[in-house]
Amino acid sequence: MSPSRVLVLNSGSSSVKYQLLDMRDHSRLATGLVERIGEQTSRLKHTALTTGDTREYNGPIADHQAALKAVAEELARDGLGLESTELAAIGHRVVHGGMFFTEPTVIDDAVLTEIERLIPVAPLHNPANLTGIRTAMALRPDLPQVAVFDTAFHTTMPESAARYAIDPKIADRLRIRRYGFHGTSHAYVSRATAGLLGKAPQELNVIVLHLGNGASASAVRGGRCVDTSMGLTPLEGLVMGTRSGDLDPAVIFHLERVGGMSMDEIDTLLNKRSGLFGLCGDNDMREIQRRIDEGDREARLAFDIYIHRLKKYIGAYYAVLGRVDAVAFTAGVGENAAAVRAAAVAGLEELGLAVDDGLNAVRGDAPRLISPASARVAVAVVPTDEELEIATQTYALVGKDD
Ligand code: AMP
């Protein structure tokens, strides 16, 4: 039998998330997370889904190399080691693929060089992704390693949506344009929404709302992205856990000129200390809802600002698409916060959008409709699965049939 397992690695600056999947039946064999790499208080949490065993290691893990070695050892303890002949490939999440990478790509030296060249537009993410890839390549040099890019799904956007209204010579020289992120999730969820409705993706226009700690919206026409809310970086668009999303660019001049802040301080303010957290001191929607229930006005205003922005994007993408067949909510907030879903479409009945309160209150892991049967536009909750999507794309590239 040909190898059918794919290890998915998502390497962040101080963390590595991983999942081992068997692509014959899409079953998950193991999953885990290494956090706080490089600190004294690193932690590895590993779960073998074959046995249900969970193991935790607390103590210093110096770097990504040590982290991946530790992961490999944990997998080996469950008989799932990286040396296994059943392993077909390793699939890596890479945040920024620029305009160069429109598809998942088998990694070679040229690909590594290009990912490296994109560091100026993804200074936080691409270096961490590269470290993960290089470490995995050193562990299994013979194995195909595939890069799956967060930006790839958005490369179909027309220039009218992707370009900012600035001098194209400056934009091209500095590679400034809308790239968009969370593309793996938008691709998976738009396809799964079509599946839920029993349609082919080509037949359907969908607005996907990926509402996690990071949040982005996309307009998907016939399976192809035509607009998305994140831009050159993940800062643009919706109100997020700690990112401001859209603001007048002149706010930045003002913070520097009048507020006396440095560019690094402004970067930190807008990326790490804004959004829901900046507005009310909490970025977890559960906590915000709890505070609202207790009558907290700061939390209420943060929620209202979040919803107002979300509604603006639904309206904007309705206009971009002309005809909308479905709106799909996904990620931590989108999948779990019924109040956010209800508030986001409240008052949009004229656009054919509504939620049924009973259906909206039902919890579950499966894709489901929450709009009334009579609604013109389907409103759905579609849990995202970026790891499965990365594994599927990786396996499609390298997997061989028996
Ligand atoms: P993600 O980035 O997709 O993992 O989403 C993380 C966010 O999902 C958290 O910050 C929470 O705000 C939100 N979240 C998770 N579970 C719930 C829940 N049961 N109700 C409301 N929000 C939730």
Coordinates of C-alpha atoms and ligand atoms in Angstrom, one line a residue:
M1 CA 0.0 0.0 0.0
S2 CA 1.3 3.5 -0.7
P3 CA 1.9 5.9 2.2
S4 CA -1.3 7.7 3.2
R5 CA -0.4 9.7 6.2
V6 CA 0.3 13.5 6.2
L7 CA 1.8 15.4 9.0
V8 CA 0.6 19.0 9.1
L9 CA 2.8 21.6 10.8
N10 CA 1.9 25.1 11.7
S11 CA 5.0 26.8 13.0
G12 CA 4.5 30.2 14.7
S13 CA 7.2 32.4 16.2
S14 CA 7.2 30.6 19.5
S15 CA 4.9 27.7 18.9
V16 CA 4.3 24.6 16.7
K17 CA 0.9 23.1 16.2
Y18 CA 0.7 19.7 14.5
Q19 CA -1.7 17.0 13.4
L20 CA -1.1 13.6 11.8
L21 CA -3.9 12.5 9.5
D22 CA -4.6 9.4 7.5
M23 CA -5.8 10.5 4.1
R24 CA -7.5 7.2 3.3
D25 CA -10.4 8.1 5.6
H26 CA -9.3 11.6 6.8
S27 CA -9.0 10.2 10.4
R28 CA -6.7 12.1 12.9
L29 CA -4.0 9.9 14.4
A30 CA -2.3 12.5 16.6
T31 CA -2.5 16.1 17.5
G32 CA -0.6 18.5 19.6
L33 CA 1.0 21.8 20.4
V34 CA 4.4 23.1 21.5
E35 CA 4.1 26.5 23.2
R36 CA 6.5 29.1 24.5
I37 CA 9.5 27.8 22.6
G38 CA 12.7 29.4 23.7
E39 CA 11.4 30.1 27.2
Q40 CA 12.0 28.2 30.5
T41 CA 8.3 27.4 30.7
S42 CA 7.8 25.7 27.3
R43 CA 5.1 23.1 27.1
L44 CA 4.4 20.2 24.8
K45 CA 0.9 18.7 24.8
H46 CA 0.5 15.6 22.7
T47 CA -2.6 13.5 22.1
A48 CA -2.6 10.2 20.4
L49 CA -6.1 9.9 19.0
T50 CA -5.5 6.3 18.2
T51 CA -5.5 5.5 22.0
G52 CA -6.9 8.7 23.5
D53 CA -3.7 9.2 25.5
T54 CA -2.7 12.7 26.3
R55 CA 0.8 13.5 27.5
E56 CA 2.3 16.8 28.7
Y57 CA 5.9 17.9 29.0
N58 CA 6.7 21.1 30.9
G59 CA 10.2 22.5 30.8
P60 CA 12.6 24.4 28.5
I61 CA 12.5 23.7 24.8
A62 CA 15.3 25.8 23.3
D63 CA 14.2 26.2 19.7
H64 CA 12.1 24.9 16.8
Q65 CA 14.6 22.1 16.1
A66 CA 14.3 20.9 19.7
A67 CA 10.5 21.3 19.5
L68 CA 10.1 19.2 16.4
K69 CA 12.5 16.6 17.8
A70 CA 10.3 16.3 20.8
V71 CA 7.2 16.1 18.7
A72 CA 8.9 13.3 16.6
E73 CA 9.7 11.4 19.8
E74 CA 6.1 11.7 21.1
L75 CA 4.8 10.4 17.7
A76 CA 7.3 7.6 17.8
R77 CA 6.1 6.5 21.3
D78 CA 2.7 5.9 19.7
G79 CA 4.2 4.0 16.8
L80 CA 3.6 7.0 14.5
G81 CA 7.2 8.2 14.1
L82 CA 8.4 10.3 11.3
E83 CA 10.5 7.5 10.0
S84 CA 7.4 5.5 9.2
T85 CA 7.0 4.4 5.6
E86 CA 3.3 5.3 5.9
L87 CA 4.2 9.0 6.0
A88 CA 3.5 10.4 2.5
A89 CA 4.4 14.0 3.1
I90 CA 4.7 16.9 5.6
G91 CA 2.3 19.8 4.8
H92 CA 3.4 23.2 6.1
R93 CA 1.2 26.2 6.7
V94 CA 2.9 29.2 5.2
V95 CA 1.3 32.6 5.9
H96 CA 2.5 34.7 3.0
G97 CA 2.9 33.4 -0.5
G98 CA 2.7 36.8 -2.1
M99 CA 1.5 36.8 -5.8
F100 CA 4.0 34.1 -6.6
F101 CA 2.4 31.1 -5.0
T102 CA -1.2 30.5 -6.2
E103 CA -1.2 26.8 -5.4
P104 CA 0.3 24.4 -2.8
T105 CA 3.8 23.8 -3.8
V106 CA 6.4 21.1 -3.2
I107 CA 9.3 22.8 -1.4
D108 CA 12.7 22.9 -2.9
D109 CA 15.6 25.5 -2.6
A110 CA 13.9 27.9 -5.0
V111 CA 10.7 27.8 -3.0
L112 CA 12.6 28.4 0.2
T113 CA 14.3 31.4 -1.4
E114 CA 11.0 32.9 -2.5
I115 CA 9.4 32.4 0.9
E116 CA 12.4 34.2 2.3
R117 CA 12.1 37.0 -0.2
L118 CA 8.6 37.6 1.1
I119 CA 9.8 38.2 4.7
P120 CA 9.5 42.1 4.3
V121 CA 5.7 41.7 3.8
A122 CA 5.3 39.0 6.5
P123 CA 8.1 39.8 9.1
L124 CA 6.4 38.0 12.0
H125 CA 5.1 34.9 10.2
N126 CA 7.3 33.8 7.3
P127 CA 10.6 33.5 9.3
A128 CA 8.8 31.1 11.8
N129 CA 7.3 29.1 8.9
L130 CA 10.7 28.8 7.3
T131 CA 12.3 27.6 10.5
G132 CA 9.7 24.9 10.8
I133 CA 10.2 23.8 7.2
R134 CA 14.0 23.7 7.5
T135 CA 13.8 21.7 10.7
A136 CA 11.4 19.2 9.2
M137 CA 13.5 18.9 6.1
A138 CA 16.5 18.1 8.2
L139 CA 14.6 15.4 10.0
R140 CA 13.2 13.7 6.9
P141 CA 15.2 15.0 3.9
D142 CA 13.8 12.3 1.6
L143 CA 10.2 13.2 2.2
P144 CA 8.1 15.6 0.1
Q145 CA 7.4 18.7 2.0
V146 CA 4.6 20.9 0.8
A147 CA 3.9 24.6 1.5
V148 CA 0.2 25.5 1.7
F149 CA -0.2 29.3 1.6
D150 CA -2.7 31.4 3.6
T151 CA -2.7 33.9 0.7
A152 CA -3.2 31.4 -2.2
F153 CA -7.0 31.3 -2.3
H154 CA -7.1 35.1 -2.6
T155 CA -4.8 35.3 -5.7
T156 CA -7.9 35.1 -7.9
M157 CA -9.1 38.6 -6.8
P158 CA -9.4 41.0 -9.6
E159 CA -6.9 43.9 -9.7
S160 CA -9.8 46.3 -8.9
A161 CA -10.2 44.6 -5.5
A162 CA -6.5 43.8 -4.8
R163 CA -4.9 47.2 -5.6
Y164 CA -4.9 50.1 -3.2
A165 CA -5.5 53.5 -4.7
I166 CA -1.8 54.6 -4.5
D167 CA 0.8 55.1 -7.2
P168 CA 1.2 51.7 -8.9
K169 CA 5.0 52.3 -9.3
I170 CA 5.4 52.6 -5.6
A171 CA 3.0 49.8 -4.9
D172 CA 4.8 47.4 -7.3
R173 CA 8.2 48.3 -6.2
L174 CA 7.3 47.6 -2.5
R175 CA 4.8 44.8 -3.4
I176 CA 2.0 46.7 -1.6
R177 CA -1.4 45.2 -2.5
R178 CA -4.3 43.3 -0.8
Y179 CA -3.1 39.7 -0.3
G180 CA -5.6 38.5 2.2
F181 CA -5.1 35.7 4.8
H182 CA -7.0 32.8 6.3
G183 CA -7.2 31.6 2.7
T184 CA -7.1 27.9 3.6
S185 CA -10.1 28.4 5.9
H186 CA -12.0 30.5 3.3
A187 CA -11.4 27.9 0.7
Y188 CA -12.5 25.0 2.9
V189 CA -15.5 26.8 4.3
S190 CA -16.8 28.1 1.0
R191 CA -16.5 24.5 -0.5
A192 CA -18.1 22.9 2.6
T193 CA -21.0 25.5 2.4
A194 CA -21.6 24.3 -1.2
G195 CA -21.6 20.7 0.1
L196 CA -24.1 21.6 2.8
L197 CA -26.4 23.1 0.2
G198 CA -25.9 20.1 -2.1
K199 CA -24.5 22.4 -4.8
A200 CA -21.2 22.5 -6.7
P201 CA -18.9 25.4 -5.5
Q202 CA -19.1 26.8 -9.1
E203 CA -22.9 27.4 -8.7
L204 CA -22.7 29.4 -5.5
N205 CA -21.9 32.9 -4.3
V206 CA -20.8 32.9 -0.7
I207 CA -19.8 35.4 1.9
V208 CA -17.5 33.7 4.4
L209 CA -17.0 35.2 7.8
H210 CA -14.0 33.8 9.6
L211 CA -14.3 35.1 13.1
G212 CA -11.6 33.9 15.4
N213 CA -9.1 35.9 17.4
G214 CA -8.0 37.1 14.0
A215 CA -11.0 37.7 11.8
S216 CA -11.6 38.2 8.0
A217 CA -14.4 38.2 5.5
S218 CA -14.3 37.1 1.9
A219 CA -16.6 37.3 -1.1
V220 CA -16.5 34.0 -3.1
R221 CA -18.0 33.8 -6.5
G222 CA -18.4 30.4 -8.0
G223 CA -15.6 29.0 -5.8
R224 CA -13.2 31.8 -6.5
C225 CA -12.3 34.6 -4.1
V226 CA -13.2 38.1 -5.5
D227 CA -12.6 40.2 -2.4
T228 CA -11.3 39.8 1.2
S229 CA -11.0 42.1 4.1
M230 CA -7.4 41.5 5.2
G231 CA -4.9 43.4 3.1
L232 CA -1.1 43.7 2.8
T233 CA -1.1 42.3 6.4
P234 CA -3.7 40.8 8.6
L235 CA -4.4 44.2 10.3
E236 CA -7.0 45.4 7.8
G237 CA -10.7 44.8 7.9
L238 CA -12.9 43.5 10.7
V239 CA -12.5 44.3 14.4
M240 CA -10.5 41.4 15.8
G241 CA -9.4 40.1 19.2
T242 CA -6.5 42.5 19.5
R243 CA -6.3 44.2 16.0
S244 CA -8.1 47.4 15.1
G245 CA -9.0 46.4 11.6
D246 CA -9.9 49.3 9.3
L247 CA -9.1 52.8 10.4
D248 CA -8.3 56.1 8.7
P249 CA -4.6 55.8 7.8
A250 CA -4.2 59.3 9.1
V251 CA -4.7 58.0 12.6
I252 CA -1.2 56.6 12.3
F253 CA 0.3 60.0 11.3
H254 CA -1.6 61.5 14.2
L255 CA -0.4 59.0 16.7
E256 CA 3.2 59.7 15.6
R257 CA 3.0 63.5 15.1
V258 CA 0.7 64.4 17.9
G259 CA 0.9 61.4 20.2
G260 CA 4.7 61.1 19.9
M261 CA 4.6 57.4 19.4
S262 CA 7.2 55.5 17.5
M263 CA 6.3 53.3 14.5
D264 CA 7.0 50.2 16.5
E265 CA 4.8 51.4 19.3
I266 CA 2.0 52.2 16.9
D267 CA 2.5 48.7 15.3
T268 CA 2.1 47.1 18.7
L269 CA -0.9 49.3 19.6
L270 CA -2.8 48.4 16.5
N271 CA -1.9 44.7 16.2
K272 CA -1.7 43.7 19.9
R273 CA -3.6 46.2 22.0
S274 CA -6.6 47.2 19.9
G275 CA -9.8 45.5 18.7
L276 CA -12.0 44.0 21.3
F277 CA -9.1 44.0 23.8
G278 CA -8.3 47.6 23.2
L279 CA -11.9 48.6 23.5
C280 CA -12.8 46.8 26.7
G281 CA -9.8 44.9 28.1
D282 CA -11.0 41.5 27.0
N283 CA -10.5 39.7 23.6
D284 CA -12.5 36.6 24.4
M285 CA -16.1 36.9 23.2
R286 CA -17.3 34.6 26.0
E287 CA -16.0 37.0 28.6
I288 CA -17.4 40.0 26.7
Q289 CA -20.9 38.3 26.6
R290 CA -20.7 37.5 30.3
R291 CA -19.9 41.2 31.0
I292 CA -22.7 42.4 28.8
D293 CA -25.1 40.1 30.7
E294 CA -24.0 41.9 33.9
G295 CA -24.7 45.3 32.3
D296 CA -21.1 46.3 31.5
R297 CA -21.3 49.3 29.1
E298 CA -17.7 49.1 27.9
A299 CA -18.2 45.5 26.9
R300 CA -21.5 46.4 25.2
L301 CA -19.9 49.1 23.2
A302 CA -17.0 46.9 22.1
F303 CA -19.6 44.3 21.0
D304 CA -21.6 46.9 19.1
I305 CA -18.5 48.2 17.3
Y306 CA -17.5 44.6 16.4
I307 CA -21.0 44.0 15.0
H308 CA -21.3 47.3 13.1
R309 CA -18.1 46.5 11.2
L310 CA -19.2 43.0 10.5
K311 CA -22.5 44.2 9.1
K312 CA -20.7 46.8 6.9
Y313 CA -18.7 44.0 5.3
I314 CA -21.7 41.8 4.8
G315 CA -23.3 44.7 3.0
A316 CA -20.2 45.5 1.0
Y317 CA -19.7 41.9 -0.2
Y318 CA -23.3 41.6 -1.0
A319 CA -22.8 44.5 -3.4
V320 CA -19.6 43.1 -4.7
L321 CA -21.2 39.7 -5.5
G322 CA -24.6 41.1 -6.7
R323 CA -26.3 37.8 -5.8
V324 CA -25.6 36.0 -2.5
D325 CA -26.6 32.4 -2.0
A326 CA -25.1 31.9 1.4
V327 CA -23.4 33.5 4.4
A328 CA -21.2 31.2 6.3
F329 CA -19.9 31.8 9.9
T330 CA -16.8 30.0 11.0
A331 CA -13.8 29.9 13.5
G332 CA -14.0 30.3 17.3
V333 CA -16.5 33.2 17.5
G334 CA -18.4 32.4 14.3
E335 CA -18.9 28.7 15.3
N336 CA -19.8 29.4 18.9
A337 CA -21.3 32.8 19.5
A338 CA -24.9 32.6 18.5
A339 CA -25.4 36.2 19.7
V340 CA -22.8 37.5 17.2
R341 CA -24.4 35.6 14.3
A342 CA -27.9 36.9 15.2
A343 CA -26.7 40.5 15.7
A344 CA -24.7 40.5 12.4
V345 CA -27.7 39.7 10.2
A346 CA -30.3 41.5 12.3
G347 CA -32.2 44.1 10.2
L348 CA -30.9 42.6 6.9
E349 CA -34.2 40.9 6.0
E350 CA -34.6 43.1 3.0
L351 CA -31.4 41.4 1.7
G352 CA -33.0 38.0 2.2
L353 CA -30.9 37.4 5.4
A354 CA -32.3 36.1 8.6
V355 CA -31.5 33.6 11.3
D356 CA -34.0 31.3 13.0
D357 CA -33.4 31.7 16.8
G358 CA -34.1 28.0 17.5
L359 CA -31.6 26.8 14.9
N360 CA -29.1 29.4 15.8
A361 CA -29.1 28.3 19.4
V362 CA -28.3 24.6 18.5
R363 CA -24.6 23.7 19.2
G364 CA -22.7 21.2 17.3
D365 CA -19.6 20.3 15.3
A366 CA -21.3 19.6 12.0
P367 CA -22.0 22.2 9.3
R368 CA -25.6 23.4 9.7
L369 CA -28.2 25.9 8.4
I370 CA -29.4 28.5 10.9
S371 CA -31.7 30.5 8.5
P372 CA -35.4 29.9 8.3
A373 CA -36.5 27.5 5.6
S374 CA -38.2 30.4 3.7
A375 CA -35.1 32.6 3.6
R376 CA -33.7 33.7 0.2
V377 CA -30.1 33.5 1.5
A378 CA -28.8 30.5 3.4
V379 CA -27.1 31.4 6.6
A380 CA -24.8 28.6 7.9
V381 CA -22.4 27.7 10.6
V382 CA -19.6 25.8 8.9
P383 CA -16.8 24.7 11.3
T384 CA -13.4 25.3 9.6
D385 CA -10.7 22.7 9.5
E386 CA -7.5 24.2 8.3
E387 CA -5.4 21.2 9.1
L388 CA -7.6 18.9 7.0
E389 CA -7.5 21.3 4.2
I390 CA -3.7 21.6 4.3
A391 CA -3.4 17.8 4.5
T392 CA -5.9 17.4 1.6
Q393 CA -4.0 19.9 -0.6
T394 CA -0.7 18.3 0.4
Y395 CA -1.8 14.8 -0.3
A396 CA -3.4 15.8 -3.6
L397 CA 0.0 17.0 -4.7
V398 CA 2.1 14.0 -3.6
G399 CA -0.2 11.1 -2.8
K400 CA -0.2 8.2 -5.2
D401 CA -3.0 5.8 -5.7
D402 CA -2.3 2.1 -5.0
Ligands
AMP1 P1 -10.0 30.9 17.0 O1 -8.9 32.0 16.7 O2 -10.7 30.5 15.8 O3 -9.4 29.8 17.8 O4 -11.1 31.6 18.0 C1 -10.7 32.0 19.3 C2 -11.8 32.9 19.8 O5 -13.1 32.2 19.8 C3 -11.7 33.2 21.3 O6 -10.9 34.3 21.5 C4 -13.1 33.4 21.8 O7 -13.4 34.7 21.8 C5 -14.0 32.7 20.8 N1 -14.8 31.6 21.3 C6 -14.4 30.3 21.6 N2 -15.4 29.7 22.1 C7 -16.5 30.5 22.2 C8 -17.8 30.4 22.7 N3 -18.3 29.3 23.2 N4 -18.6 31.5 22.7 C9 -18.1 32.7 22.2 N5 -16.8 32.8 21.7 C10 -16.0 31.8 21.7

